[in-house]
PDB file of C-alpha atoms in Angstrom:
ATOM      1  CA  MET D   1     -83.970 -60.933  35.689  1.00 52.00           C
ATOM      2  CA  SER D   2     -85.640 -61.419  39.082  1.00 66.00           C
ATOM      3  CA  ASP D   3     -88.962 -62.899  40.176  1.00 71.00           C
ATOM      4  CA  TYR D   4     -90.593 -62.864  43.579  1.00 64.00           C
ATOM      5  CA  TYR D   5     -92.627 -65.143  45.765  1.00 59.00           C
ATOM      6  CA  ILE D   6     -94.251 -64.749  49.173  1.00 65.00           C
ATOM      7  CA  GLU D   7     -94.191 -67.479  51.796  1.00 65.00           C
ATOM      8  CA  PRO D   8     -97.208 -68.132  54.079  1.00 58.00           C
ATOM      9  CA  ASP D   9     -95.661 -65.994  56.813  1.00 66.00           C
ATOM     10  CA  ASN D  10     -95.608 -63.037  54.376  1.00 67.00           C
ATOM     11  CA  ARG D  11     -91.847 -63.059  53.860  1.00 75.00           C
ATOM     12  CA  THR D  12     -91.010 -61.961  50.318  1.00 86.00           C
ATOM     13  CA  TYR D  13     -88.165 -63.714  48.499  1.00 88.00           C
ATOM     14  CA  THR D  14     -86.351 -62.669  45.358  1.00 90.00           C
ATOM     15  CA  ILE D  15     -85.526 -65.359  42.787  1.00 93.00           C
ATOM     16  CA  GLN D  16     -82.602 -64.387  40.565  1.00 94.00           C
ATOM     17  CA  LYS D  17     -81.349 -66.559  37.706  1.00 95.00           C
ATOM     18  CA  PHE D  18     -78.140 -65.987  35.782  1.00 95.00           C
ATOM     19  CA  GLU D  19     -75.927 -67.542  33.134  1.00 95.00           C
ATOM     20  CA  MET D  20     -72.335 -66.546  32.399  1.00 94.00           C
ATOM     21  CA  GLU D  21     -69.913 -67.840  29.804  1.00 91.00           C
ATOM     22  CA  VAL D  22     -66.184 -67.958  30.436  1.00 88.00           C
ATOM     23  CA  ASP D  23     -63.546 -68.168  27.728  1.00 79.00           C
ATOM     24  CA  GLN D  24     -60.765 -69.453  29.973  1.00 76.00           C
ATOM     25  CA  ALA D  25     -60.350 -71.792  32.932  1.00 76.00           C
ATOM     26  CA  LEU D  26     -60.660 -70.065  36.291  1.00 89.00           C
ATOM     27  CA  GLU D  27     -58.345 -70.709  39.218  1.00 94.00           C
ATOM     28  CA  LYS D  28     -60.711 -70.142  42.134  1.00 96.00           C
ATOM     29  CA  ILE D  29     -64.355 -70.494  43.126  1.00 97.00           C
ATOM     30  CA  GLU D  30     -65.423 -68.693  46.303  1.00 97.00           C
ATOM     31  CA  ILE D  31     -69.045 -68.780  47.496  1.00 97.00           C
ATOM     32  CA  LEU D  32     -70.502 -67.308  50.685  1.00 96.00           C
ATOM     33  CA  GLY D  33     -74.037 -68.346  51.625  1.00 95.00           C
ATOM     34  CA  LYS D  34     -76.294 -67.331  54.468  1.00 92.00           C
ATOM     35  CA  ASN D  35     -78.928 -69.305  56.387  1.00 93.00           C
ATOM     36  CA  ARG D  36     -80.076 -71.502  53.477  1.00 94.00           C
ATOM     37  CA  LYS D  37     -78.583 -74.361  51.493  1.00 96.00           C
ATOM     38  CA  VAL D  38     -75.725 -74.135  48.983  1.00 98.00           C
ATOM     39  CA  ASN D  39     -75.780 -76.764  46.206  1.00 98.00           C
ATOM     40  CA  ILE D  40     -73.049 -76.811  43.550  1.00 98.00           C
ATOM     41  CA  GLU D  41     -72.667 -79.271  40.673  1.00 98.00           C
ATOM     42  CA  VAL D  42     -70.517 -79.367  37.546  1.00 97.00           C
ATOM     43  CA  ASN D  43     -71.442 -79.245  33.872  1.00 95.00           C
ATOM     44  CA  ASP D  44     -69.559 -80.142  30.695  1.00 94.00           C
ATOM     45  CA  ASP D  45     -69.563 -76.724  29.018  1.00 92.00           C
ATOM     46  CA  ASN D  46     -68.066 -73.321  29.845  1.00 91.00           C
ATOM     47  CA  GLN D  47     -71.169 -71.873  31.484  1.00 94.00           C
ATOM     48  CA  PHE D  48     -71.832 -70.734  35.025  1.00 96.00           C
ATOM     49  CA  ARG D  49     -75.554 -71.079  35.759  1.00 97.00           C
ATOM     50  CA  GLY D  50     -77.258 -70.208  38.983  1.00 97.00           C
ATOM     51  CA  THR D  51     -80.545 -69.712  40.775  1.00 96.00           C
ATOM     52  CA  LEU D  52     -80.344 -67.483  43.832  1.00 96.00           C
ATOM     53  CA  THR D  53     -83.240 -67.188  46.253  1.00 94.00           C
ATOM     54  CA  TYR D  54     -82.878 -64.570  48.949  1.00 93.00           C
ATOM     55  CA  MET D  55     -84.731 -62.174  51.205  1.00 91.00           C
ATOM     56  CA  LYS D  56     -83.728 -58.531  51.091  1.00 90.00           C
ATOM     57  CA  LYS D  57     -83.480 -56.441  54.208  1.00 88.00           C
ATOM     58  CA  TYR D  58     -83.190 -53.339  52.040  1.00 84.00           C
ATOM     59  CA  HIS D  59     -84.599 -52.634  48.590  1.00 82.00           C
ATOM     60  CA  ASP D  60     -81.210 -51.607  47.190  1.00 82.00           C
ATOM     61  CA  CYS D  61     -79.675 -55.044  47.808  1.00 86.00           C
ATOM     62  CA  VAL D  62     -78.044 -56.450  44.676  1.00 87.00           C
ATOM     63  CA  VAL D  63     -76.351 -59.845  44.207  1.00 93.00           C
ATOM     64  CA  THR D  64     -73.786 -59.767  41.404  1.00 95.00           C
ATOM     65  CA  PRO D  65     -72.155 -62.916  39.948  1.00 96.00           C
ATOM     66  CA  THR D  66     -68.598 -61.802  39.262  1.00 95.00           C
ATOM     67  CA  ILE D  67     -65.558 -63.128  37.433  1.00 94.00           C
ATOM     68  CA  GLU D  68     -62.441 -61.139  38.300  1.00 93.00           C
ATOM     69  CA  ASN D  69     -58.733 -61.972  38.500  1.00 92.00           C
ATOM     70  CA  GLY D  70     -59.391 -65.632  37.719  1.00 94.00           C
ATOM     71  CA  LYS D  71     -62.029 -66.017  40.457  1.00 95.00           C
ATOM     72  CA  PHE D  72     -65.784 -66.561  40.355  1.00 96.00           C
ATOM     73  CA  SER D  73     -67.796 -65.262  43.306  1.00 97.00           C
ATOM     74  CA  LEU D  74     -71.151 -63.808  44.303  1.00 96.00           C
ATOM     75  CA  VAL D  75     -70.762 -60.211  45.435  1.00 96.00           C
ATOM     76  CA  TYR D  76     -73.363 -58.741  47.782  1.00 94.00           C
ATOM     77  CA  ASP D  77     -73.705 -56.860  51.067  1.00 93.00           C
ATOM     78  CA  HIS D  78     -74.290 -59.552  53.670  1.00 90.00           C
ATOM     79  CA  ASP D  79     -75.858 -57.070  56.064  1.00 91.00           C
ATOM     80  CA  LYS D  80     -78.646 -56.454  53.529  1.00 91.00           C
ATOM     81  CA  VAL D  81     -79.591 -60.141  53.064  1.00 90.00           C
ATOM     82  CA  SER D  82     -81.174 -62.328  55.746  1.00 86.00           C
ATOM     83  CA  ASP D  83     -81.386 -65.589  53.769  1.00 91.00           C
ATOM     84  CA  MET D  84     -79.571 -66.802  50.650  1.00 93.00           C
ATOM     85  CA  GLU D  85     -80.154 -70.122  48.869  1.00 96.00           C
ATOM     86  CA  ILE D  86     -77.609 -70.865  46.139  1.00 97.00           C
ATOM     87  CA  LEU D  87     -78.084 -73.451  43.384  1.00 98.00           C
ATOM     88  CA  LEU D  88     -75.120 -73.344  41.038  1.00 98.00           C
ATOM     89  CA  THR D  89     -73.540 -75.319  38.207  1.00 98.00           C
ATOM     90  CA  ILE D  90     -69.948 -74.621  37.195  1.00 97.00           C
ATOM     91  CA  PRO D  91     -67.646 -75.871  34.413  1.00 95.00           C
ATOM     92  CA  ARG D  92     -65.933 -79.204  35.025  1.00 93.00           C
ATOM     93  CA  ASN D  93     -62.361 -77.912  35.380  1.00 92.00           C
ATOM     94  CA  LEU D  94     -59.414 -78.448  37.705  1.00 92.00           C
ATOM     95  CA  TYR D  95     -59.506 -75.462  40.083  1.00 96.00           C
ATOM     96  CA  ASN D  96     -56.643 -74.378  42.303  1.00 96.00           C
ATOM     97  CA  LYS D  97     -58.986 -73.365  45.132  1.00 97.00           C
ATOM     98  CA  PHE D  98     -62.630 -74.113  45.814  1.00 98.00           C
ATOM     99  CA  VAL D  99     -64.081 -72.391  48.877  1.00 98.00           C
ATOM    100  CA  VAL D 100     -67.632 -72.402  50.244  1.00 98.00           C
ATOM    101  CA  HIS D 101     -68.689 -70.838  53.547  1.00 97.00           C
ATOM    102  CA  ASN D 102     -72.261 -71.072  54.770  1.00 96.00           C
ATOM    103  CA  LYS D 103     -74.156 -70.144  57.921  1.00 91.00           C
ATOM    104  CA  ASN D 104     -76.897 -72.178  59.583  1.00 91.00           C
ATOM    105  CA  ALA D 105     -77.537 -74.410  56.560  1.00 95.00           C
ATOM    106  CA  THR D 106     -76.275 -77.306  54.473  1.00 97.00           C
ATOM    107  CA  ILE D 107     -73.606 -77.477  51.780  1.00 98.00           C
ATOM    108  CA  SER D 108     -73.746 -80.041  48.964  1.00 98.00           C
ATOM    109  CA  ILE D 109     -70.937 -80.267  46.384  1.00 98.00           C
ATOM    110  CA  ALA D 110     -70.924 -82.810  43.542  1.00 98.00           C
ATOM    111  CA  GLY D 111     -68.245 -83.537  40.934  1.00 96.00           C
ATOM    112  CA  VAL D 112     -65.722 -80.847  41.872  1.00 96.00           C
ATOM    113  CA  ASN D 113     -62.003 -81.362  41.223  1.00 95.00           C
ATOM    114  CA  ALA D 114     -59.727 -78.861  42.964  1.00 96.00           C
ATOM    115  CA  LYS D 115     -56.242 -78.788  44.430  1.00 96.00           C
ATOM    116  CA  VAL D 116     -57.552 -77.190  47.636  1.00 97.00           C
ATOM    117  CA  VAL D 117     -61.138 -77.505  48.875  1.00 98.00           C
ATOM    118  CA  THR D 118     -62.449 -75.687  51.967  1.00 98.00           C
ATOM    119  CA  LEU D 119     -66.060 -76.171  53.093  1.00 98.00           C
ATOM    120  CA  THR D 120     -67.402 -74.641  56.316  1.00 97.00           C
ATOM    121  CA  SER D 121     -70.828 -74.205  57.864  1.00 95.00           C
ATOM    122  CA  SER D 122     -71.609 -72.931  61.333  1.00 87.00           C
ATOM    123  CA  ASN D 123     -74.657 -75.180  61.637  1.00 89.00           C
ATOM    124  CA  GLY D 124     -75.549 -77.760  58.989  1.00 94.00           C
ATOM    125  CA  ALA D 125     -74.580 -80.971  57.232  1.00 96.00           C
ATOM    126  CA  ILE D 126     -71.892 -80.924  54.538  1.00 98.00           C
ATOM    127  CA  GLU D 127     -71.668 -83.340  51.616  1.00 98.00           C
ATOM    128  CA  PHE D 128     -68.786 -83.491  49.135  1.00 98.00           C
ATOM    129  CA  THR D 129     -68.303 -85.744  46.127  1.00 97.00           C
ATOM    130  CA  GLY D 130     -65.228 -85.170  43.998  1.00 96.00           C
ATOM    131  CA  CYS D 131     -61.450 -85.162  44.018  1.00 95.00           C
ATOM    132  CA  SER D 132     -58.940 -83.111  46.008  1.00 96.00           C
ATOM    133  CA  PRO D 133     -55.514 -83.743  47.578  1.00 96.00           C
ATOM    134  CA  ASP D 134     -56.206 -81.080  50.229  1.00 97.00           C
ATOM    135  CA  LEU D 135     -59.734 -81.193  51.625  1.00 98.00           C
ATOM    136  CA  ASP D 136     -60.904 -79.371  54.772  1.00 98.00           C
ATOM    137  CA  ILE D 137     -64.516 -79.775  55.936  1.00 98.00           C
ATOM    138  CA  VAL D 138     -65.773 -78.116  59.129  1.00 97.00           C
ATOM    139  CA  THR D 139     -69.242 -77.741  60.619  1.00 95.00           C
ATOM    140  CA  SER D 140     -70.228 -77.044  64.200  1.00 88.00           C
ATOM    141  CA  ASN D 141     -73.427 -79.073  64.182  1.00 88.00           C
ATOM    142  CA  GLY D 142     -74.122 -81.566  61.427  1.00 93.00           C
ATOM    143  CA  GLU D 143     -73.119 -84.719  59.608  1.00 95.00           C
ATOM    144  CA  ILE D 144     -70.200 -84.822  57.164  1.00 97.00           C
ATOM    145  CA  ARG D 145     -70.417 -87.060  54.096  1.00 97.00           C
ATOM    146  CA  CYS D 146     -67.400 -87.205  51.815  1.00 97.00           C
ATOM    147  CA  GLN D 147     -66.856 -89.375  48.744  1.00 97.00           C
ATOM    148  CA  LEU D 148     -63.475 -89.254  47.044  1.00 94.00           C
ATOM    149  CA  THR D 149     -64.302 -90.387  43.519  1.00 91.00           C
ATOM    150  CA  GLU D 150     -60.708 -90.673  42.321  1.00 86.00           C
ATOM    151  CA  PHE D 151     -57.195 -89.891  43.464  1.00 84.00           C
ATOM    152  CA  SER D 152     -54.402 -89.061  41.045  1.00 83.00           C
ATOM    153  CA  TYR D 153     -51.920 -87.372  43.396  1.00 89.00           C
ATOM    154  CA  GLN D 154     -48.957 -88.879  45.222  1.00 92.00           C
ATOM    155  CA  THR D 155     -50.173 -87.667  48.631  1.00 95.00           C
ATOM    156  CA  GLY D 156     -53.330 -86.117  49.993  1.00 96.00           C
ATOM    157  CA  GLN D 157     -55.167 -85.258  53.161  1.00 97.00           C
ATOM    158  CA  LEU D 158     -58.699 -84.794  54.434  1.00 97.00           C
ATOM    159  CA  LYS D 159     -59.606 -82.936  57.623  1.00 97.00           C
ATOM    160  CA  ALA D 160     -63.195 -83.467  58.782  1.00 97.00           C
ATOM    161  CA  THR D 161     -64.405 -81.737  61.946  1.00 95.00           C
ATOM    162  CA  THR D 162     -67.890 -81.568  63.446  1.00 92.00           C
ATOM    163  CA  SER D 163     -68.942 -80.917  67.018  1.00 86.00           C
ATOM    164  CA  ASN D 164     -72.168 -82.908  66.779  1.00 86.00           C
ATOM    165  CA  GLY D 165     -72.576 -85.443  63.986  1.00 90.00           C
ATOM    166  CA  SER D 166     -71.148 -88.515  62.332  1.00 92.00           C
ATOM    167  CA  VAL D 167     -68.563 -88.583  59.545  1.00 95.00           C
ATOM    168  CA  ASN D 168     -69.196 -90.922  56.607  1.00 96.00           C
ATOM    169  CA  LEU D 169     -66.376 -91.510  54.117  1.00 96.00           C
ATOM    170  CA  ILE D 170     -66.295 -93.314  50.781  1.00 95.00           C
ATOM    171  CA  MET D 171     -62.754 -93.698  49.442  1.00 93.00           C
ATOM    172  CA  PRO D 172     -61.166 -95.559  46.507  1.00 92.00           C
ATOM    173  CA  ASN D 173     -60.167 -99.061  47.588  1.00 89.00           C
ATOM    174  CA  ARG D 174     -57.040 -99.717  45.530  1.00 89.00           C
ATOM    175  CA  THR D 175     -53.893-101.615  46.330  1.00 90.00           C
ATOM    176  CA  ASP D 176     -51.734 -98.655  45.256  1.00 93.00           C
ATOM    177  CA  ILE D 177     -53.348 -96.249  47.769  1.00 94.00           C
ATOM    178  CA  GLY D 178     -52.532 -96.428  51.468  1.00 95.00           C
ATOM    179  CA  TYR D 179     -54.616 -94.710  54.150  1.00 95.00           C
ATOM    180  CA  ARG D 180     -53.855 -93.388  57.600  1.00 96.00           C
ATOM    181  CA  ILE D 181     -56.898 -92.451  59.699  1.00 94.00           C
ATOM    182  CA  ASP D 182     -56.527 -90.287  62.805  1.00 94.00           C
ATOM    183  CA  THR D 183     -59.716 -90.219  64.886  1.00 90.00           C
ATOM    184  CA  ASN D 184     -60.626 -88.140  67.919  1.00 89.00           C
ATOM    185  CA  LEU D 185     -64.041 -89.363  69.043  1.00 84.00           C
ATOM    186  CA  SER D 186     -66.096 -89.168  72.200  1.00 76.00           C
ATOM    187  CA  ALA D 187     -66.610 -92.180  74.448  1.00 67.00           C
ATOM    188  CA  ASN D 188     -68.732 -95.048  73.081  1.00 70.00           C
ATOM    189  CA  HIS D 189     -68.247 -93.943  69.466  1.00 69.00           C
ATOM    190  CA  HIS D 190     -66.064 -95.871  67.055  1.00 77.00           C
ATOM    191  CA  PHE D 191     -64.401 -95.988  63.649  1.00 84.00           C
ATOM    192  CA  ASN D 192     -66.186 -98.548  61.481  1.00 88.00           C
ATOM    193  CA  PHE D 193     -64.753 -99.592  58.152  1.00 86.00           C
ATOM    194  CA  SER D 194     -65.754-101.943  55.359  1.00 84.00           C
ATOM    195  CA  SER D 195     -64.220-105.420  55.396  1.00 76.00           C
ATOM    196  CA  GLU D 196     -62.667-104.588  52.002  1.00 83.00           C
ATOM    197  CA  PHE D 197     -60.148-102.371  53.831  1.00 87.00           C
ATOM    198  CA  GLU D 198     -57.431-103.834  56.040  1.00 89.00           C
ATOM    199  CA  PHE D 199     -56.436-101.535  58.918  1.00 89.00           C
ATOM    200  CA  GLN D 200     -54.291-101.929  61.974  1.00 91.00           C
ATOM    201  CA  THR D 201     -54.110 -99.707  65.060  1.00 91.00           C
ATOM    202  CA  ILE D 202     -50.701 -98.043  65.285  1.00 93.00           C
ATOM    203  CA  ASP D 203     -51.300 -95.568  68.129  1.00 90.00           C
ATOM    204  CA  GLN D 204     -53.887 -94.977  70.850  1.00 87.00           C
ATOM    205  CA  GLN D 205     -54.098 -92.271  73.499  1.00 86.00           C
ATOM    206  CA  ASN D 206     -57.465 -92.135  75.272  1.00 81.00           C
ATOM    207  CA  HIS D 207     -60.034 -91.276  72.595  1.00 81.00           C
ATOM    208  CA  GLN D 208     -57.403 -90.466  69.958  1.00 88.00           C
ATOM    209  CA  ILE D 209     -56.673 -93.505  67.815  1.00 90.00           C
ATOM    210  CA  THR D 210     -54.601 -93.802  64.643  1.00 93.00           C
ATOM    211  CA  TYR D 211     -55.337 -96.541  62.122  1.00 93.00           C
ATOM    212  CA  GLN D 212     -53.195 -97.401  59.125  1.00 94.00           C
ATOM    213  CA  SER D 213     -53.900 -99.605  56.146  1.00 94.00           C
ATOM    214  CA  LYS D 214     -51.516-102.532  55.926  1.00 93.00           C
ATOM    215  CA  ASN D 215     -50.201-101.352  52.551  1.00 94.00           C
ATOM    216  CA  TYR D 216     -49.481 -97.772  53.705  1.00 94.00           C
ATOM    217  CA  ASP D 217     -45.667 -98.036  53.826  1.00 94.00           C
ATOM    218  CA  ILE D 218     -45.386 -99.618  50.379  1.00 95.00           C
ATOM    219  CA  ALA D 219     -48.233 -97.829  48.566  1.00 95.00           C
ATOM    220  CA  ASN D 220     -47.444 -95.588  45.601  1.00 95.00           C
ATOM    221  CA  GLN D 221     -49.990 -93.055  46.849  1.00 95.00           C
ATOM    222  CA  THR D 222     -51.025 -92.168  50.404  1.00 96.00           C
ATOM    223  CA  TYR D 223     -53.996 -90.298  51.832  1.00 96.00           C
ATOM    224  CA  ASP D 224     -54.165 -89.126  55.434  1.00 97.00           C
ATOM    225  CA  VAL D 225     -57.526 -88.534  57.092  1.00 96.00           C
ATOM    226  CA  HIS D 226     -58.011 -86.549  60.321  1.00 96.00           C
ATOM    227  CA  VAL D 227     -61.465 -86.790  61.903  1.00 95.00           C
ATOM    228  CA  ILE D 228     -62.770 -85.019  64.990  1.00 92.00           C
ATOM    229  CA  THR D 229     -66.324 -85.306  66.304  1.00 87.00           C
ATOM    230  CA  SER D 230     -67.566 -84.921  69.853  1.00 83.00           C
ATOM    231  CA  ASN D 231     -70.772 -86.854  69.261  1.00 84.00           C
ATOM    232  CA  GLY D 232     -70.856 -89.266  66.344  1.00 85.00           C
ATOM    233  CA  TYR D 233     -69.370 -92.242  64.552  1.00 88.00           C
ATOM    234  CA  VAL D 234     -66.868 -92.469  61.705  1.00 90.00           C
ATOM    235  CA  THR D 235     -67.519 -94.908  58.859  1.00 92.00           C
ATOM    236  CA  LEU D 236     -65.379 -95.780  55.856  1.00 92.00           C
ATOM    237  CA  LYS D 237     -66.545 -97.685  52.786  1.00 90.00           C
TER     238      LYS D 237
END
């Protein structure tokens, strides 16, 4: 079922709500947004629930939530939509792949656990809270905020890249996890970390500096972080 509303500039938006039940765990979530925010959270049942707000370029535009071959996605013709806001809740499962691409807007992900997570936006901040041993976050203009709530794998890696914005990390501070942080920052920007972490510099070439926690070589689990920003700081708590 769809409703409509008109903004002050006379643009008409469609509001579409849906609810889908799944009888088995899915392997992949893949979401493609356009020009408006994407917010995804988890729930404790087997329901996919969403509110989609979008502006049609053509009257025959249809957005179809789809589950096929173990993958949930939103199927629509991107040439027929000018804006798409996505508010979604998904079952709290371990997914093999979790992929979100957006354009000119923010991405916010909370509570997701996936073996591979890929989040990209061409222009907007990205926020992730959850667990993944393989996390890739890229935006061309915006801040990156990433909180790793737990870590149950032997090794893991995070790649965070933004051309204009700071990168803020919150990671588990445990004696059995060692961290290696590779930073590539512009001049006059630094890597700042909480006093609870103990890091040492192990390599430095111009603006590329590698830091390593003192327990890295003896830790049962290790997590490597690669950060690139041309205009911003990196913080770790």
